Coordinates of C-alpha atoms and ligand atoms in Angstrom, one line a residue:
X1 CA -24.6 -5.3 -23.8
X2 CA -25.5 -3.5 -20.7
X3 CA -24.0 0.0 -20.3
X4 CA -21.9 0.4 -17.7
X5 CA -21.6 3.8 -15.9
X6 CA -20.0 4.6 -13.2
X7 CA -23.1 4.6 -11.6
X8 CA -23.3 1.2 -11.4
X9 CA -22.1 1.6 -8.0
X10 CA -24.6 2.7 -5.6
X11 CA -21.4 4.8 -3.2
X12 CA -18.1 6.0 -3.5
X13 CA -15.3 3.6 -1.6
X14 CA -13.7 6.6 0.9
X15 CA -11.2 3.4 1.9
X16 CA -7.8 2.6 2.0
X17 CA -8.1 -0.7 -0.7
X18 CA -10.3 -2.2 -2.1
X19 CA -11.0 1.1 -3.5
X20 CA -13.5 2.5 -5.8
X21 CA -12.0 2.1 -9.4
X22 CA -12.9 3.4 -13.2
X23 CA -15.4 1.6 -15.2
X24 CA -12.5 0.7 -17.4
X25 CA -10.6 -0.8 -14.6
X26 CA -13.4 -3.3 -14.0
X27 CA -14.6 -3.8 -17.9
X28 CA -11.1 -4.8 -18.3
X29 CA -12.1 -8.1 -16.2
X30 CA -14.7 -8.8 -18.8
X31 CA -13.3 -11.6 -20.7
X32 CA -11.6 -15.2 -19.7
X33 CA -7.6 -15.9 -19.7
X34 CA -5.4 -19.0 -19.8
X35 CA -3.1 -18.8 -16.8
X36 CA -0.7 -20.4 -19.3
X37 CA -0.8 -18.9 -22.9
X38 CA 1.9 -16.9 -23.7
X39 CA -0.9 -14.1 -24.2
X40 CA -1.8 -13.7 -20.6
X41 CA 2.4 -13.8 -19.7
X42 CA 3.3 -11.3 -22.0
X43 CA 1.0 -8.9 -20.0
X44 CA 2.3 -10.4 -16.7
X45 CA 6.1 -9.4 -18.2
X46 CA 4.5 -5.9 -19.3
X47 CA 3.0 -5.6 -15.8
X48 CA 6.4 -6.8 -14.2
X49 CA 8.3 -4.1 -16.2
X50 CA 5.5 -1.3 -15.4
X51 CA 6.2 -2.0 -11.9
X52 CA 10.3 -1.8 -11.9
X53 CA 10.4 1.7 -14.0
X54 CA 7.6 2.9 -11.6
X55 CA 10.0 2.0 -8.8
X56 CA 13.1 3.2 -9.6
X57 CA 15.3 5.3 -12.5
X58 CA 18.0 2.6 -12.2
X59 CA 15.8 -0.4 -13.1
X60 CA 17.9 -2.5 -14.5
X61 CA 19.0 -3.2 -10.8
X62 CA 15.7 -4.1 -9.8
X63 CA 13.4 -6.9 -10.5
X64 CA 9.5 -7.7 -9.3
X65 CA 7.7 -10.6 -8.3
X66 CA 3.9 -10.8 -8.4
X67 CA 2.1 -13.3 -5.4
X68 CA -1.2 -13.9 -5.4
X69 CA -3.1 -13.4 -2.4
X70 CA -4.1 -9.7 -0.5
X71 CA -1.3 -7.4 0.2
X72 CA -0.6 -9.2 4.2
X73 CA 0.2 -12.2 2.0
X74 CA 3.3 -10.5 -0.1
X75 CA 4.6 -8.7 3.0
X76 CA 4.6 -12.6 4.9
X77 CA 6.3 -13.8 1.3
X78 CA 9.3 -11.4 2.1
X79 CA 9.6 -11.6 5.5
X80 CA 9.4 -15.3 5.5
X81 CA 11.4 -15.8 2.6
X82 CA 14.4 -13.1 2.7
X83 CA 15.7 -13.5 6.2
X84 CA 18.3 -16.7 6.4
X85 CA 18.3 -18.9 9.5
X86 CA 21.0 -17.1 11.4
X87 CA 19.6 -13.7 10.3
X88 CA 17.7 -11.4 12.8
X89 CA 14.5 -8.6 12.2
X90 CA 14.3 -5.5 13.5
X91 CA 10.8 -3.7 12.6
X92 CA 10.0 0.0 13.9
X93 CA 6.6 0.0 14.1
X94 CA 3.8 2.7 14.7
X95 CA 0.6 1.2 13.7
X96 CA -1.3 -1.9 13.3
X97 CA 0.8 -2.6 10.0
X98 CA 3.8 -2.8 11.6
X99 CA 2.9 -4.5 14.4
X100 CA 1.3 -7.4 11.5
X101 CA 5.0 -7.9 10.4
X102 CA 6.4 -8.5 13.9
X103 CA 3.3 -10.8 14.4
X104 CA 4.5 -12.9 11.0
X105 CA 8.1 -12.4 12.1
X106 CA 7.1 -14.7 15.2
X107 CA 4.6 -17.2 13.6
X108 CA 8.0 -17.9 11.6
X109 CA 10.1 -18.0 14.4
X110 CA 12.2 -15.3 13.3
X111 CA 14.4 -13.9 16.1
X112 CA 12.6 -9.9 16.0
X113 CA 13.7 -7.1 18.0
X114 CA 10.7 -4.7 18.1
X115 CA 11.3 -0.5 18.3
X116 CA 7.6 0.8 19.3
X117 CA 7.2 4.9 18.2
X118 CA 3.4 4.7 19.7
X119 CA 0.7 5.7 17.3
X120 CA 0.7 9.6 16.8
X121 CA 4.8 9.8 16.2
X122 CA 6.5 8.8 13.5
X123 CA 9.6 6.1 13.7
X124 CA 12.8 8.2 14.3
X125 CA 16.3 7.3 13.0
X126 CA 18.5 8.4 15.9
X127 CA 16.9 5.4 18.6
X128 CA 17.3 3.1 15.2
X129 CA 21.0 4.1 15.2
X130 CA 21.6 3.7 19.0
X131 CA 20.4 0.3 18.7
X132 CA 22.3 -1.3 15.6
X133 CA 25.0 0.2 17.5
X134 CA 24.4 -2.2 20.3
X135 CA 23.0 -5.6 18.7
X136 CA 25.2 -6.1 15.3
X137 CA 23.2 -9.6 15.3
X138 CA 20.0 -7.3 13.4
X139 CA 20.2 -8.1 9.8
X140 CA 17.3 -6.9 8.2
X141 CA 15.0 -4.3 8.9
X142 CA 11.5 -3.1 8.4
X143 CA 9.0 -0.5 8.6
X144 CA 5.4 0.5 6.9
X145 CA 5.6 3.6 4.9
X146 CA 2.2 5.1 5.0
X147 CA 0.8 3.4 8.4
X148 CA -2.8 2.9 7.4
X149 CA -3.5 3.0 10.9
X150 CA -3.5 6.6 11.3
X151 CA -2.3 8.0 7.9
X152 CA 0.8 8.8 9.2
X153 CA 3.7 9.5 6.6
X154 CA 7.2 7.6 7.9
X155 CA 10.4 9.0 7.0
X156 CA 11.0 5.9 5.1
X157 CA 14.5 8.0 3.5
X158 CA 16.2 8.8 7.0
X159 CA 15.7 4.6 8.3
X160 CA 17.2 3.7 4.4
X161 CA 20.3 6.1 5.3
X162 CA 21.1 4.3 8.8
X163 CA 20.2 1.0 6.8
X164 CA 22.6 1.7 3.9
X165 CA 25.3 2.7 6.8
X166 CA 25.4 0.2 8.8
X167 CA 24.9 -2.7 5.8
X168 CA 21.1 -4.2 6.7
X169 CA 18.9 -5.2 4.2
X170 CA 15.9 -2.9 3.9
X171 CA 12.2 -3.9 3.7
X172 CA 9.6 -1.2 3.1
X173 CA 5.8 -1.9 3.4
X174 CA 4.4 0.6 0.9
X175 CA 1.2 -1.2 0.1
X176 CA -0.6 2.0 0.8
X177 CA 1.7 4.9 -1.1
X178 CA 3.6 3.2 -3.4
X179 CA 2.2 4.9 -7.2
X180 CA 0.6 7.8 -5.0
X181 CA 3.7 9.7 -4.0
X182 CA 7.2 9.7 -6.2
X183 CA 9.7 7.8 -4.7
X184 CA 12.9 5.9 -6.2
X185 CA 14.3 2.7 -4.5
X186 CA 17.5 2.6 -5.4
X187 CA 17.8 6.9 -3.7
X188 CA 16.1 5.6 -0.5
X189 CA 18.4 2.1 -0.4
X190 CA 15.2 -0.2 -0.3
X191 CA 16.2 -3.9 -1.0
X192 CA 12.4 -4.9 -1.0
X193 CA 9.4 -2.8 -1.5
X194 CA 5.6 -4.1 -1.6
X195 CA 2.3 -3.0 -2.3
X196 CA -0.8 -4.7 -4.2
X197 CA -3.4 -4.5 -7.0
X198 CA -6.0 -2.5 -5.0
X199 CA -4.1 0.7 -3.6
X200 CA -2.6 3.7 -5.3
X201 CA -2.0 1.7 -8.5
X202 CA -5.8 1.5 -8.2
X203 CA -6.6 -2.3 -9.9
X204 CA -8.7 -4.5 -7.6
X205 CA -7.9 -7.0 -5.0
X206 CA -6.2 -10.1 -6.0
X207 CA -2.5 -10.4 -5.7
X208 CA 0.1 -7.6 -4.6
X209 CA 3.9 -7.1 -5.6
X210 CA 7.3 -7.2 -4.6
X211 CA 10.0 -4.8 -6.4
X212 CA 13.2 -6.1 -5.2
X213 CA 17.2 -5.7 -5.7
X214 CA 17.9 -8.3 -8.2
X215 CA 21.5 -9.3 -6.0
X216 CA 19.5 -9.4 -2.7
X217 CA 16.9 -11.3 -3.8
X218 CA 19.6 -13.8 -6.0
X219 CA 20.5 -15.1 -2.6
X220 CA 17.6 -16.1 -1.0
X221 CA 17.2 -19.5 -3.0
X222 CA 16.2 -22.2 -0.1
X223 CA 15.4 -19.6 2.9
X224 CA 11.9 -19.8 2.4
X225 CA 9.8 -20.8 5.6
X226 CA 6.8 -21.7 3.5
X227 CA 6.3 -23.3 -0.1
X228 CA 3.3 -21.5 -1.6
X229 CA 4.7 -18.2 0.1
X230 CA 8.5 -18.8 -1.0
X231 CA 9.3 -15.4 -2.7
X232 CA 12.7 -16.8 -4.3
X233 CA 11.1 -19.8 -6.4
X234 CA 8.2 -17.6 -7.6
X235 CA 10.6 -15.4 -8.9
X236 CA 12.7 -17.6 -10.7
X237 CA 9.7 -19.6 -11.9
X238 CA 8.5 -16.1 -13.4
X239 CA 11.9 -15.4 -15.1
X240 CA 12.6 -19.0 -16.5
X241 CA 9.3 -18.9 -18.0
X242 CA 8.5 -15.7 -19.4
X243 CA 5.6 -14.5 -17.1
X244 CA 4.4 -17.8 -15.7
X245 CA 3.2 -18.0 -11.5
X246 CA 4.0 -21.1 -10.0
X247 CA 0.3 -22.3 -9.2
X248 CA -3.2 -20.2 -10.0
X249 CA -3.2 -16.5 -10.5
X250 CA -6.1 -14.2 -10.5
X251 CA -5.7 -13.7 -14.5
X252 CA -8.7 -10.9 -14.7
X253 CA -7.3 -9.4 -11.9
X254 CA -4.1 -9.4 -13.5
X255 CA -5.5 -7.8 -16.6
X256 CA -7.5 -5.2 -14.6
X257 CA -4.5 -4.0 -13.1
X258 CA -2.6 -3.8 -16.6
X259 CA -5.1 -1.1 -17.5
X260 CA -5.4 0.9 -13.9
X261 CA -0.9 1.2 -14.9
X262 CA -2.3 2.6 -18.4
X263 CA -4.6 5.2 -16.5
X264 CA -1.9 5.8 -14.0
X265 CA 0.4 6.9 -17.3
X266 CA -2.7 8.8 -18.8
X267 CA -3.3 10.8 -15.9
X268 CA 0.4 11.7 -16.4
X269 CA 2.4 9.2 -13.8
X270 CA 3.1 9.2 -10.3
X271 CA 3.5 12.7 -9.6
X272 CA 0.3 13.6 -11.0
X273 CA -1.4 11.3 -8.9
X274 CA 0.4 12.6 -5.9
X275 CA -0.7 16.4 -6.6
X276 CA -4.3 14.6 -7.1
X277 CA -4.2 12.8 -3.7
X278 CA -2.7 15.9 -1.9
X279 CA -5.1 18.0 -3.4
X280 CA -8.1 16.0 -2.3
X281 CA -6.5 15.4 1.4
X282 CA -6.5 19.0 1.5
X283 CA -9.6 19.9 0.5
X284 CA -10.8 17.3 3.0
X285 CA -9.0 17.7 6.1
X286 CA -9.3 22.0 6.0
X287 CA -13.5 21.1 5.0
X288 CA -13.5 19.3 8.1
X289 CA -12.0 21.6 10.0
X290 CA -14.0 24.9 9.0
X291 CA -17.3 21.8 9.8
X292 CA -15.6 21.5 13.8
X293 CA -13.6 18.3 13.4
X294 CA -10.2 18.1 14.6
X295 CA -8.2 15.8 12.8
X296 CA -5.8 13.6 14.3
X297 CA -1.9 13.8 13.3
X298 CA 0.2 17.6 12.0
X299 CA 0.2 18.0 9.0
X300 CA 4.0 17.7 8.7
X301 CA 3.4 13.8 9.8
X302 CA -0.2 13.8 7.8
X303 CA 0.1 11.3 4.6
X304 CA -2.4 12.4 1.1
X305 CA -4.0 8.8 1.1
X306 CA -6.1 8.4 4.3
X307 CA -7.3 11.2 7.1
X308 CA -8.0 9.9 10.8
X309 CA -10.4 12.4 12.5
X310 CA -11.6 12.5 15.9
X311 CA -15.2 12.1 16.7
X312 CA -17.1 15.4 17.8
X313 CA -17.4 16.0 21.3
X314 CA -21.0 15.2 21.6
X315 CA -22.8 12.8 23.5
X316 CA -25.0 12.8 20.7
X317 CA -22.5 10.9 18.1
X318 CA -22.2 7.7 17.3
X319 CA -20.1 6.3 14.3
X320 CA -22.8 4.0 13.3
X321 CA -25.4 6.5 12.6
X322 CA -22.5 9.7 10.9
X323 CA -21.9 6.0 8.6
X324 CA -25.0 4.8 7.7
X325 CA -26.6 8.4 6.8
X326 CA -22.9 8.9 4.6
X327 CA -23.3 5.8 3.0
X328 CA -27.1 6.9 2.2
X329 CA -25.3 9.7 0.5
X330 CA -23.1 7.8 -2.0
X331 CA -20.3 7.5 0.4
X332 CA -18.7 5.2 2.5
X333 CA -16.2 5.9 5.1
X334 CA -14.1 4.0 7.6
X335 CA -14.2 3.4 11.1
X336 CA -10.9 4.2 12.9
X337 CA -7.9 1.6 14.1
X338 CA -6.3 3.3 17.3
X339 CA -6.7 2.5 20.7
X340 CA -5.8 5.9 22.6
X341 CA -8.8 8.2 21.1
X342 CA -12.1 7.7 19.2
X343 CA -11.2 8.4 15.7
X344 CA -13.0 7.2 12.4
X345 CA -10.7 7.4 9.1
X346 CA -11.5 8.4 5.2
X347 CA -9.6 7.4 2.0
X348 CA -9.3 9.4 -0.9
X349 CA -7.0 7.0 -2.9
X350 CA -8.6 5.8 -6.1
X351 CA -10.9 7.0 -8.7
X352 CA -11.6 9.9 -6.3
X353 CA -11.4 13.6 -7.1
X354 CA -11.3 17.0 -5.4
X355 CA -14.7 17.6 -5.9
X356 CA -15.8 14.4 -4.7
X357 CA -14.6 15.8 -1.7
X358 CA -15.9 19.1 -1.6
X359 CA -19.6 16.5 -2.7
X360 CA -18.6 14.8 0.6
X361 CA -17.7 17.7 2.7
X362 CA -21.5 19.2 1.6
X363 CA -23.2 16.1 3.0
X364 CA -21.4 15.9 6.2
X365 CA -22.8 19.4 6.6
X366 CA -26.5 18.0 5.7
X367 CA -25.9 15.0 7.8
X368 CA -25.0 16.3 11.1
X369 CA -27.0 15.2 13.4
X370 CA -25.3 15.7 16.9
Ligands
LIG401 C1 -3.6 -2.5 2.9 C2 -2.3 -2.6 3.7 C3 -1.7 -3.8 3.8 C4 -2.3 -5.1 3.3 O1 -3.6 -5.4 3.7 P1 -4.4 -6.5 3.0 O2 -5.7 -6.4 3.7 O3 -3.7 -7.8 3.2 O4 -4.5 -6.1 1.6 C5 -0.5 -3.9 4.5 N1 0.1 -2.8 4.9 C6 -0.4 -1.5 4.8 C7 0.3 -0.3 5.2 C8 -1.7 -1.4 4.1 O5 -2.3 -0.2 4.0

């Protein structure tokens, strides 16, 4: 036996997913499963059922489908397995995730109608309402709760209250809160919610989730657009037999994330987590701030999981060098994703505390070079 420490990793993942995650997390991984054996699909049904409670207070409503893949592949399994033929998509997008589920949308040949907020504004209810009032064809919409892209917060509750009023299916992309901030599914009127292994829930990369309304997902039987994708059979294949995927999962994956939801309970659940996250996002972005950065978005639109900041005005910056002398340090950060400023971004999901940030905030100080 070698002994592991959490040392073993030469930096600290400041990342939106894959993240850095506890030594138990990854010594979970440590052994071999049969993708079969009722052993390994009693701890996908235990994962399943961890998932729907985590969701929502009225689980018994609710029912969740694991797919393996990254978490693009689960958000292309719903939107390419949920909409019928005669249905139509509306996403509101503000970011590169959103603009990801239009681009699946049309690769499917789903008719989309497309409501752009820009990249420093969240999506807004009132346009959303003016135009369901005009097109009644829009069945389903969609939106990205935490846009990655910037770290913006969307008022994911305001778009379910129009949804829920004017009778559309709702699909939320919450691969980047969802365990990091408390939320309940069946208060916000989401019909499917996704996220995956290596994000709040803090597992590694390997599959991701959908926690969907048990009726809404019942009638999707035959709309699928792709086989290995097809959200409906997986499901059905998972309830029929106890636990079982339809073709190869990532079993130590699987079994990873079964302990990162025991860690998420120890740490005392959801809301815990989110006062961690918030904590950390706050000691980060005001540290910046008091070091001469500006960051990008208010605070009032600012998410706890991932800070975009704008360069320094100085010739003398570059992102490579700030990176490679952070990395030296033990951490590594992430360059930016927005086209209308120079921004780079930094995660403090996973197994990432307040004080690593106030140990990051101290080498940024040593490090600055411009
Ligand atoms: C991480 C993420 C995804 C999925 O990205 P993958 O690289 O496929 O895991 C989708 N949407 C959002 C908002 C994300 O943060």
């Amino acid at each position: 036996m070698t002994n592991q420490t959490a040392t073993d990793n030469p930096y600290l993942l400041l990342t939106p997913g894959p993240l850095s995650t506890s030594q138990a997390v990854r010594e979970a991984m440590m052994r071999d499963w049969c993708t079969w054996d009722r052993d390994y699909n009693e701890l996908v049904q235990a994962i399943r059922e961890k998932l729907v409670r985590l969701a929502t207070t009225r689980f018994e409503e609710y029912t969740t489908v694991l797919m393996q893949g990254s978490g693009t592949f689960s958000v292309e399994a719903v939107l390419s397995s949920v909409i019928p033929a005669d249905g139509k998509l509306l996403v509101l997008t503000n970011g590169a995730y959103g603009d990801r589920m239009v681009q699946m949308a049309r690769v499917h040949g789903i008719p989309t109608e497309v409501m752009d907020f820009g990249e420093v504004s969240p999506v807004a209810e009132a346009p959303l309402e003016e135009l369901l009032e005009q097109d009644a064809a829009i069945t389903h919409i969609a939106v990205v709760h935490s846009e990655t892209t910037t770290g913006m917060l969307n008022p994911i509750a305001d778009i379910g209250e129009v949804a829920k009023r004017f009778g559309k299916t709702y699909i939320v992309d919450a691969m980047s809160s969802f365990g990091g901030i408390p939320l309940d599914m069946a208060e916000l009127h989401i019909d499917y919610l996704i996220s995956s292994a290596n994000k709040c829930i803090q597992g590694v990369p390997g599959f991701g989730f959908v926690i969907a309304k048990t009726t809404e997902l019942a009638t999707c039987k035959g709309r699928a657009r792709t086989l290995s994708l097809d959200l409906y059979d997986q499901w059905e294949t998972m309830e029929k037999h106890n636990g079982k995927w339809r073709y190869t999962s990532p079993t130590h994956v699987v079994r990873a994330f079964y302990q990162a939801l025991v860690e998420l309970e120890e740490e005392g659940g959801v809301a815990k987590r989110y006062e961690r996250y918030k904590r950390s996002q706050q000691i980060l972005s005001e540290g910046l701030e008091r070091l001469g950065f500006r960051i990008l978005l208010p605070k009032e639109f600012q998410s706890p999981f991932i800070t975009s900041i704008y360069y320094p005005d100085s010739a003398a910056f570059t992102f490579g060098a700030f990176y490679e002398r952070l990395k030296q340090a033990g951490f590594v950060i992430y360059p930016g994703k927005i086209s209308q400023a120079d921004t780079f971004r930094i995660g403090n999901i996973g197994e990432v505390y307040p004080e690593d940030m106030q140990r990051l905030l101290a080498a940024v100080e040593e490090n600055r070079f411009w």
